[in-house]
């Protein structure tokens, strides 16, 4: 779920929170956590017991590798 600027952030946040309750790993790419939106999603995933992967550096090479795992 893309949570960038613009649009109806509350609807996208609600969608993201619902999605992280499902099985699997949450992959967070390119966030500084200066905005609370990303931290809400990560905190919610953590409480739901999800594995969380943060990738802020070398995302161009690392994200395809992580998705292939």
Coordinates of C-alpha atoms in Angstrom, one line a residue:
X1 CA 0.0 0.0 0.0
X2 CA 1.5 3.3 -1.1
X3 CA 1.1 5.9 1.6
X4 CA 2.8 8.9 -0.1
X5 CA 1.6 12.4 0.0
X6 CA -1.8 13.5 -1.4
X7 CA -5.2 11.8 -1.8
X8 CA -7.2 10.6 1.1
X9 CA -4.6 9.5 3.6
X10 CA -7.1 8.1 6.1
X11 CA -8.6 5.7 3.6
X12 CA -5.1 4.5 2.6
X13 CA -4.1 4.1 6.2
X14 CA -7.2 2.1 7.1
X15 CA -6.4 -0.2 4.1
X16 CA -2.8 -0.6 5.1
X17 CA -3.7 -1.4 8.7
X18 CA -6.1 -4.1 7.5
X19 CA -3.6 -5.6 5.2
X20 CA -0.9 -6.0 7.8
X21 CA -3.2 -8.1 9.9
X22 CA -2.8 -10.9 7.3
X23 CA 0.0 -13.4 7.1
X24 CA 3.4 -12.6 5.7
X25 CA 6.1 -10.0 6.1
X26 CA 5.7 -6.2 6.0
X27 CA 8.3 -4.7 3.7
X28 CA 8.7 -0.9 4.3
X29 CA 10.8 0.9 1.7
X30 CA 12.1 4.4 1.9
X31 CA 10.8 5.9 5.1
X32 CA 12.4 8.1 7.6
X33 CA 9.5 7.7 10.0
X34 CA 9.3 11.5 10.2
X35 CA 5.6 11.1 9.4
X36 CA 3.5 9.2 11.9
X37 CA 1.6 7.3 9.1
X38 CA 4.4 4.9 8.4
X39 CA 5.1 4.3 12.1
X40 CA 1.3 3.5 12.7
X41 CA 1.5 0.8 10.1
X42 CA 4.7 -0.7 11.5
X43 CA 3.5 -0.6 15.1
X44 CA 0.2 -2.2 14.0
X45 CA 2.1 -5.0 12.2
X46 CA 4.3 -5.5 15.2
X47 CA 1.3 -5.9 17.5
X48 CA -0.2 -8.4 15.0
X49 CA 3.0 -10.5 15.2
X50 CA 4.1 -9.8 11.6
X51 CA 7.7 -10.0 10.5
X52 CA 8.9 -6.5 9.5
X53 CA 11.7 -5.7 7.0
X54 CA 12.8 -2.1 6.7
X55 CA 14.8 -1.1 3.6
X56 CA 16.0 2.5 3.3
X57 CA 19.4 2.0 1.7
X58 CA 20.2 0.3 -1.6
X59 CA 16.5 -0.4 -2.2
X60 CA 17.0 -0.6 -6.0
X61 CA 19.0 -3.8 -5.6
X62 CA 17.7 -5.1 -2.3
X63 CA 14.0 -5.0 -2.8
X64 CA 13.9 -7.3 -5.8
X65 CA 16.1 -9.7 -3.9
X66 CA 13.8 -9.6 -0.8
X67 CA 10.7 -10.1 -3.0
X68 CA 12.4 -13.1 -4.6
X69 CA 12.9 -14.8 -1.2

